[in-house]
Short mmCIF file of C-alpha atoms in Angstrom, two decimals:
data_model
loop_
_atom_site.label_atom_id
_atom_site.label_comp_id
_atom_site.label_asym_id
_atom_site.label_seq_id
_atom_site.Cartn_x
_atom_site.Cartn_y
_atom_site.Cartn_z
CA MET A 1 73.08 100.38 141.48
CA LYS A 2 71.47 103.62 140.22
CA ARG A 3 74.85 105.36 140.25
CA ILE A 4 76.43 102.53 138.22
CA SER A 5 73.54 102.57 135.75
CA LEU A 6 73.84 106.33 135.34
CA THR A 7 77.58 106.02 134.73
CA LEU A 8 77.03 103.35 132.10
CA CYS A 9 74.36 105.44 130.40
CA LEU A 10 76.64 108.46 130.28
CA ALA A 11 79.47 106.35 128.85
CA PHE A 12 77.13 104.94 126.22
CA LEU A 13 75.89 108.41 125.27
CA THR A 14 79.47 109.64 125.05
CA VAL A 15 80.30 106.85 122.59
CA LEU A 16 77.22 107.65 120.53
CA PHE A 17 78.09 111.33 120.51
CA CYS A 18 81.65 110.69 119.36
CA GLN A 19 80.52 108.31 116.64
CA ALA A 20 77.85 110.75 115.51
CA GLN A 21 80.56 113.35 114.85
CA VAL A 22 82.21 111.21 112.18
CA ALA A 23 81.36 112.74 108.82
CA PRO A 24 80.61 110.42 105.89
CA LEU A 25 83.67 109.27 103.99
CA LYS A 26 84.10 111.33 100.83
CA PHE A 27 86.62 112.44 98.24
CA ASN A 28 88.33 115.74 99.01
CA LYS A 29 88.13 118.85 96.84
CA ASN A 30 91.04 117.52 94.78
CA GLY A 31 89.12 114.33 94.03
CA GLU A 32 91.33 112.11 96.18
CA PHE A 33 90.68 109.74 99.07
CA LYS A 34 93.63 108.34 101.05
CA ILE A 35 93.66 105.04 102.97
CA VAL A 36 96.42 103.77 105.25
CA GLN A 37 96.56 100.02 105.84
CA PHE A 38 98.28 98.67 108.95
CA THR A 39 98.58 94.92 109.31
CA ASP A 40 99.97 92.24 111.62
CA ILE A 41 100.81 94.56 114.49
CA HIS A 42 100.88 91.59 116.90
CA PHE A 43 100.73 94.05 119.76
CA GLN A 44 101.58 92.87 123.26
CA TYR A 45 100.68 95.32 125.98
CA HIS A 46 103.66 96.14 128.24
CA ASN A 47 106.10 94.29 125.95
CA PRO A 48 108.88 96.74 124.96
CA ALA A 49 109.19 94.93 121.62
CA SER A 50 105.81 96.37 120.64
CA ALA A 51 106.81 99.98 121.20
CA ILE A 52 108.20 100.27 117.67
CA ALA A 53 104.80 99.31 116.26
CA LEU A 54 103.06 102.23 117.98
CA LYS A 55 105.91 104.55 117.01
CA ARG A 56 105.62 103.60 113.35
CA ILE A 57 101.81 103.85 113.33
CA ASN A 58 101.92 107.33 114.85
CA GLU A 59 104.68 108.42 112.50
CA VAL A 60 102.80 107.25 109.41
CA LEU A 61 99.52 108.83 110.50
CA ASP A 62 101.19 112.17 111.17
CA ALA A 63 102.94 112.13 107.81
CA GLU A 64 100.15 110.78 105.60
CA ARG A 65 97.07 112.29 107.29
CA PRO A 66 94.72 109.68 105.75
CA ASP A 67 90.96 109.89 105.34
CA LEU A 68 90.59 106.29 106.59
CA VAL A 69 92.69 103.71 108.43
CA VAL A 70 92.15 99.99 107.87
CA PHE A 71 93.72 97.48 110.29
CA THR A 72 93.78 94.14 108.45
CA GLY A 73 94.08 91.70 111.29
CA ASP A 74 96.35 90.20 113.93
CA VAL A 75 96.22 93.47 115.83
CA VAL A 76 96.66 91.93 119.29
CA TYR A 77 98.92 89.06 120.32
CA ALA A 78 98.67 88.75 124.11
CA ALA A 79 96.32 89.35 127.01
CA PRO A 80 94.87 91.71 128.06
CA ALA A 81 93.42 91.82 124.54
CA ASP A 82 90.95 94.59 125.33
CA THR A 83 93.63 96.96 126.63
CA ALA A 84 95.97 96.06 123.80
CA MET A 85 93.28 96.65 121.17
CA ARG A 86 92.31 100.02 122.62
CA THR A 87 95.96 101.09 122.84
CA VAL A 88 96.57 100.40 119.16
CA LEU A 89 93.30 101.88 117.91
CA ALA A 90 93.79 105.00 120.00
CA CYS A 91 96.52 106.02 117.55
CA ALA A 92 93.81 106.66 114.95
CA SER A 93 91.01 107.54 117.35
CA SER A 94 92.98 110.23 119.17
CA ARG A 95 93.68 111.92 115.83
CA LYS A 96 89.97 111.80 114.92
CA ILE A 97 90.67 109.62 111.90
CA PRO A 98 87.89 107.19 110.90
CA PHE A 99 89.05 103.58 111.12
CA VAL A 100 87.91 99.97 110.77
CA VAL A 101 89.33 96.56 111.65
CA THR A 102 89.14 93.19 109.90
CA PHE A 103 90.17 90.28 112.13
CA GLY A 104 93.15 88.01 111.67
CA ASN A 105 93.54 84.43 112.85
CA HIS A 106 95.30 85.42 116.09
CA ASP A 107 93.11 88.25 117.40
CA ASN A 108 90.62 86.02 119.20
CA GLU A 109 93.30 83.79 120.77
CA GLN A 110 94.14 86.26 123.54
CA GLY A 111 91.24 85.70 125.95
CA LYS A 112 88.55 87.61 124.03
CA THR A 113 86.15 86.28 121.41
CA ARG A 114 85.67 87.93 118.05
CA ALA A 115 82.30 89.22 119.24
CA GLU A 116 83.81 90.74 122.38
CA LEU A 117 86.62 92.35 120.41
CA TYR A 118 84.21 93.65 117.79
CA ASP A 119 82.18 95.40 120.49
CA ILE A 120 85.36 96.87 122.00
CA ILE A 121 86.39 98.18 118.59
CA ARG A 122 82.90 99.49 117.87
CA ALA A 123 82.90 101.48 121.12
CA MET A 124 86.06 103.39 120.19
CA PRO A 125 85.52 106.97 118.98
CA TYR A 126 85.84 107.31 115.19
CA ASN A 127 85.25 103.65 114.51
CA ILE A 128 82.82 103.43 111.57
CA GLN A 129 82.04 99.72 111.40
CA PRO A 130 78.36 98.81 111.64
CA ASP A 131 76.97 97.31 114.83
CA ARG A 132 77.31 93.55 114.57
CA GLY A 133 73.78 92.65 115.67
CA ALA A 134 73.58 88.91 116.29
CA VAL A 135 76.58 88.14 114.07
CA GLU A 136 79.92 87.44 115.73
CA SER A 137 82.00 89.29 113.15
CA PRO A 138 80.08 90.63 110.14
CA ASP A 139 81.36 91.56 106.71
CA TYR A 140 80.51 95.14 105.84
CA VAL A 141 80.72 97.77 103.11
CA LEU A 142 81.99 101.34 103.35
CA THR A 143 81.03 103.85 100.70
CA VAL A 144 83.09 106.88 99.72
CA LYS A 145 80.94 109.77 98.60
CA SER A 146 81.73 112.08 95.72
CA SER A 147 83.47 115.33 96.63
CA ASP A 148 80.13 117.14 96.51
CA GLY A 149 78.62 114.50 98.80
CA LYS A 150 75.72 113.78 96.45
CA LYS A 151 76.40 110.17 95.43
CA ASP A 152 78.42 107.04 96.16
CA ALA A 153 81.68 107.27 94.21
CA SER A 154 83.65 104.26 95.47
CA VAL A 155 83.12 101.11 97.53
CA LEU A 156 85.29 99.40 100.15
CA TYR A 157 84.49 95.79 101.07
CA CYS A 158 85.73 94.58 104.48
CA LEU A 159 85.65 90.83 105.04
CA ASP A 160 86.38 88.42 107.88
CA SER A 161 88.66 85.72 106.45
CA HIS A 162 88.31 83.62 109.65
CA SER A 163 91.11 81.54 111.16
CA TYR A 164 91.72 77.83 110.62
CA SER A 165 90.14 75.06 108.60
CA LYS A 166 87.29 73.37 110.46
CA LEU A 167 87.56 70.18 108.40
CA PRO A 168 89.83 67.55 110.02
CA ASP A 169 91.14 66.32 106.68
CA VAL A 170 91.92 69.80 105.33
CA LYS A 171 94.88 71.40 107.04
CA GLY A 172 95.80 75.06 107.20
CA TYR A 173 93.74 78.22 107.15
CA ASP A 174 90.03 78.82 106.72
CA TRP A 175 88.39 80.17 103.57
CA LEU A 176 85.75 82.71 102.70
CA THR A 177 82.40 80.91 102.73
CA PHE A 178 79.88 80.57 99.91
CA ASP A 179 77.59 82.82 101.95
CA GLN A 180 80.28 85.50 101.93
CA VAL A 181 80.77 85.15 98.19
CA ASN A 182 77.03 85.46 97.67
CA TRP A 183 76.89 88.43 100.03
CA TYR A 184 79.59 90.16 98.01
CA ARG A 185 77.78 89.42 94.74
CA GLN A 186 74.56 90.90 96.08
CA GLN A 187 76.25 94.02 97.44
CA SER A 188 78.20 94.59 94.24
CA ALA A 189 75.16 94.06 92.03
CA ALA A 190 73.12 96.53 94.08
CA PHE A 191 75.77 99.26 93.80
CA THR A 192 76.15 98.62 90.07
CA ALA A 193 72.40 98.79 89.48
CA LYS A 194 72.19 102.04 91.43
CA ASN A 195 75.01 103.43 89.25
CA ASN A 196 73.09 102.83 86.00
CA GLY A 197 74.69 99.45 85.38
CA LYS A 198 78.29 100.66 85.71
CA PRO A 199 80.38 99.08 88.50
CA LEU A 200 81.74 101.56 91.02
CA PRO A 201 85.51 101.50 91.58
CA ALA A 202 86.06 99.24 94.60
CA LEU A 203 88.74 97.77 96.87
CA ALA A 204 88.56 94.82 99.28
CA PHE A 205 90.32 94.35 102.63
CA PHE A 206 90.76 91.14 104.65
CA HIS A 207 93.52 89.23 106.44
CA ILE A 208 94.25 85.85 104.82
CA PRO A 209 95.23 85.98 101.13
CA LEU A 210 93.20 84.26 98.43
CA PRO A 211 94.69 81.18 96.69
CA GLU A 212 95.12 83.34 93.59
CA TYR A 213 97.97 85.18 95.32
CA ASN A 214 100.20 82.14 94.80
CA GLN A 215 99.02 81.68 91.22
CA ALA A 216 99.83 85.28 90.40
CA ALA A 217 103.18 85.46 92.20
CA SER A 218 104.43 82.27 90.53
CA ASP A 219 103.43 83.35 87.02
CA GLU A 220 106.49 84.67 85.24
CA THR A 221 104.38 86.89 82.99
CA ALA A 222 102.64 88.68 85.86
CA ILE A 223 103.99 92.11 86.86
CA LEU A 224 104.93 92.18 90.54
CA TYR A 225 106.28 95.01 92.71
CA GLY A 226 107.71 94.63 96.20
CA THR A 227 109.08 91.77 98.24
CA ARG A 228 108.03 88.12 98.23
CA MET A 229 110.03 86.08 100.73
CA GLU A 230 107.45 83.41 101.49
CA LYS A 231 104.63 81.51 99.88
CA ALA A 232 101.21 83.00 100.55
CA CYS A 233 99.63 81.03 103.40
CA ALA A 234 96.29 80.87 101.62
CA PRO A 235 93.51 78.36 102.29
CA ALA A 236 93.69 75.00 100.56
CA ILE A 237 90.09 75.32 99.34
CA ASN A 238 89.04 77.96 96.82
CA THR A 239 85.41 79.06 97.11
CA GLY A 240 85.52 81.50 94.21
CA MET A 241 85.73 84.97 95.74
CA PHE A 242 88.25 86.11 93.15
CA ALA A 243 86.07 84.79 90.34
CA ALA A 244 83.08 86.62 91.82
CA MET A 245 85.05 89.87 91.98
CA LYS A 246 86.32 89.46 88.45
CA GLU A 247 82.83 88.80 87.10
CA ALA A 248 81.30 91.70 89.03
CA GLY A 249 83.93 94.03 87.63
CA ASP A 250 84.12 96.50 90.51
CA VAL A 251 87.11 95.42 92.64
CA MET A 252 90.38 96.87 91.39
CA GLY A 253 92.53 95.44 94.18
CA THR A 254 92.51 93.30 97.31
CA PHE A 255 94.67 94.11 100.34
CA VAL A 256 95.65 91.52 102.94
CA GLY A 257 98.26 90.77 105.62
CA HIS A 258 99.03 87.44 107.33
CA ASP A 259 102.39 86.74 105.67
CA HIS A 260 104.91 89.02 107.36
CA ASP A 261 107.69 88.66 104.83
CA ASN A 262 105.55 89.72 101.86
CA ASP A 263 104.59 93.24 100.88
CA TYR A 264 104.14 92.79 97.14
CA SER A 265 101.41 93.81 94.76
CA VAL A 266 100.82 91.82 91.59
CA MET A 267 98.35 92.12 88.74
CA TRP A 268 96.25 89.01 88.15
CA LYS A 269 93.67 89.06 85.37
CA GLY A 270 93.08 92.78 85.76
CA VAL A 271 92.91 92.81 89.56
CA VAL A 272 95.82 93.79 91.81
CA LEU A 273 96.46 91.31 94.62
CA ALA A 274 98.40 93.20 97.27
CA TYR A 275 99.82 92.85 100.75
CA GLY A 276 100.13 95.56 103.33
CA ARG A 277 103.48 96.04 105.04
CA PHE A 278 104.14 94.27 108.35
CA THR A 279 103.58 96.92 111.03
CA GLY A 280 104.57 95.07 114.20
CA GLY A 281 107.71 94.73 116.26
CA ASN A 282 109.73 91.67 117.20
CA THR A 283 106.83 89.83 118.82
CA GLU A 284 106.52 87.58 115.74
CA TYR A 285 108.70 86.57 112.81
CA ASN A 286 109.60 89.37 110.39
CA HIS A 287 112.39 90.22 107.96
CA LEU A 288 111.04 93.51 106.61
CA SER A 289 111.35 96.80 108.48
CA ASN A 290 107.91 97.74 109.69
CA GLY A 291 105.69 100.25 107.97
CA ALA A 292 102.35 100.63 106.22
CA ARG A 293 100.71 100.59 102.82
CA VAL A 294 99.10 103.75 101.52
CA ILE A 295 96.38 103.78 98.86
CA VAL A 296 94.96 106.86 97.13
CA LEU A 297 91.74 106.59 95.13
CA LYS A 298 90.87 109.10 92.40
CA GLU A 299 87.27 110.25 92.11
CA GLY A 300 85.43 109.13 88.99
CA GLU A 301 88.30 106.97 87.74
CA ARG A 302 89.13 103.27 87.88
CA THR A 303 92.58 103.89 89.25
CA PHE A 304 94.52 104.10 92.49
CA THR A 305 98.06 104.97 93.48
CA SER A 306 99.79 102.95 96.21
CA TRP A 307 103.10 102.87 98.02
CA ILE A 308 104.86 101.51 101.11
CA HIS A 309 105.68 104.04 103.84
CA LEU A 310 108.68 103.17 106.02
CA LYS A 311 110.69 104.65 108.88
CA GLY A 312 111.59 108.29 108.49
CA GLY A 313 109.12 108.84 105.67
CA GLU A 314 110.91 106.62 103.17
CA ILE A 315 108.58 105.75 100.28
CA ILE A 316 109.13 102.64 98.15
CA ASP A 317 107.31 100.66 95.47
CA LYS A 318 104.99 103.43 94.32
CA THR A 319 102.63 102.16 91.63
CA VAL A 320 99.57 103.31 89.73
CA TYR A 321 96.74 100.94 88.83
CA PRO A 322 96.44 99.83 86.11
CA ASP A 323 99.28 101.58 84.25
CA SER A 324 102.18 100.23 86.33
CA TYR A 325 100.99 96.66 85.83
CA VAL A 326 100.42 96.67 82.08
CA LYS A 327 103.15 95.83 79.59
CA ASP A 328 103.41 98.37 76.82
CA ASP A 329 103.44 97.53 73.13
CA TRP A 330 107.15 97.60 72.35
CA ARG A 331 106.37 98.10 68.64
CA LYS A 332 104.82 101.50 69.39
CA ARG A 333 107.74 102.94 71.36
CA PRO A 334 109.58 105.96 69.94
CA LEU A 335 112.66 105.06 67.97
CA VAL A 336 115.74 104.93 70.21
CA THR A 337 118.98 105.80 68.44
CA GLU A 338 121.39 105.92 71.37
#
């Protein structure tokens, strides 16, 4: 018993040591901060169809060398979920890249609860999520420091969009709760107050798209980049998260997964609603070659550049917020004579 206890203590201290070595997120000397988003990996341990997912993740990480990796849900798709989760996350962990995970609707269907998976994720070296305490799967905020490390320069909201509707007469997927909306409002207001009343540039990451994704994608006047091959499988009930973000004025873009045949980004009322790129193999439906979304924030500016990274380093759909999504005034263009 004493030997087992000692082993556990050493393992725990090792985890703490590794996590303690993770420096605070901050903009580099060039004033940039790069995020790679992987989504819908649907990893099945020992299934050869999943090998391409790991290959693409490793390829993207080696090429992009991000400051942060965000896995936006449906990471694992078969038991053993713990081994599968560790295998995927090791791609970032082994490279000493800070990473976080937001759950999808399938992650906790493989023999492990959200709480169990959260603890597994939290124990991985270079994971920077907060301890969950008594909450099964908490929402959390990451701050990106200025390049001199003296102040918060940007904010990243990470939310659990849950799984399925719990109301028998409402079919489909679950929605962000009023408590989550209020939590976001409070967090955003606190950061704005600390920044002398000016909202910090922010992004939000979660799995299931907001209902506004369908509104935006079906509006013929909205500017959309990328591929839309299916309707966004958003919840049937709208609890106002988009409205809260719009009113708070900090979130420039939201980044989700869930719908494997979408990778688009579209401007909706000044906020970009974007998908990541399906990262998995043929363990679930897909009609897009797998890859990742890359996002680069610029220190001190309300802007970000984003693109899709595919096999062999191919880059597509590179955009800049907000410029790429704003129609110019045709009356002010230089005169064209040819």
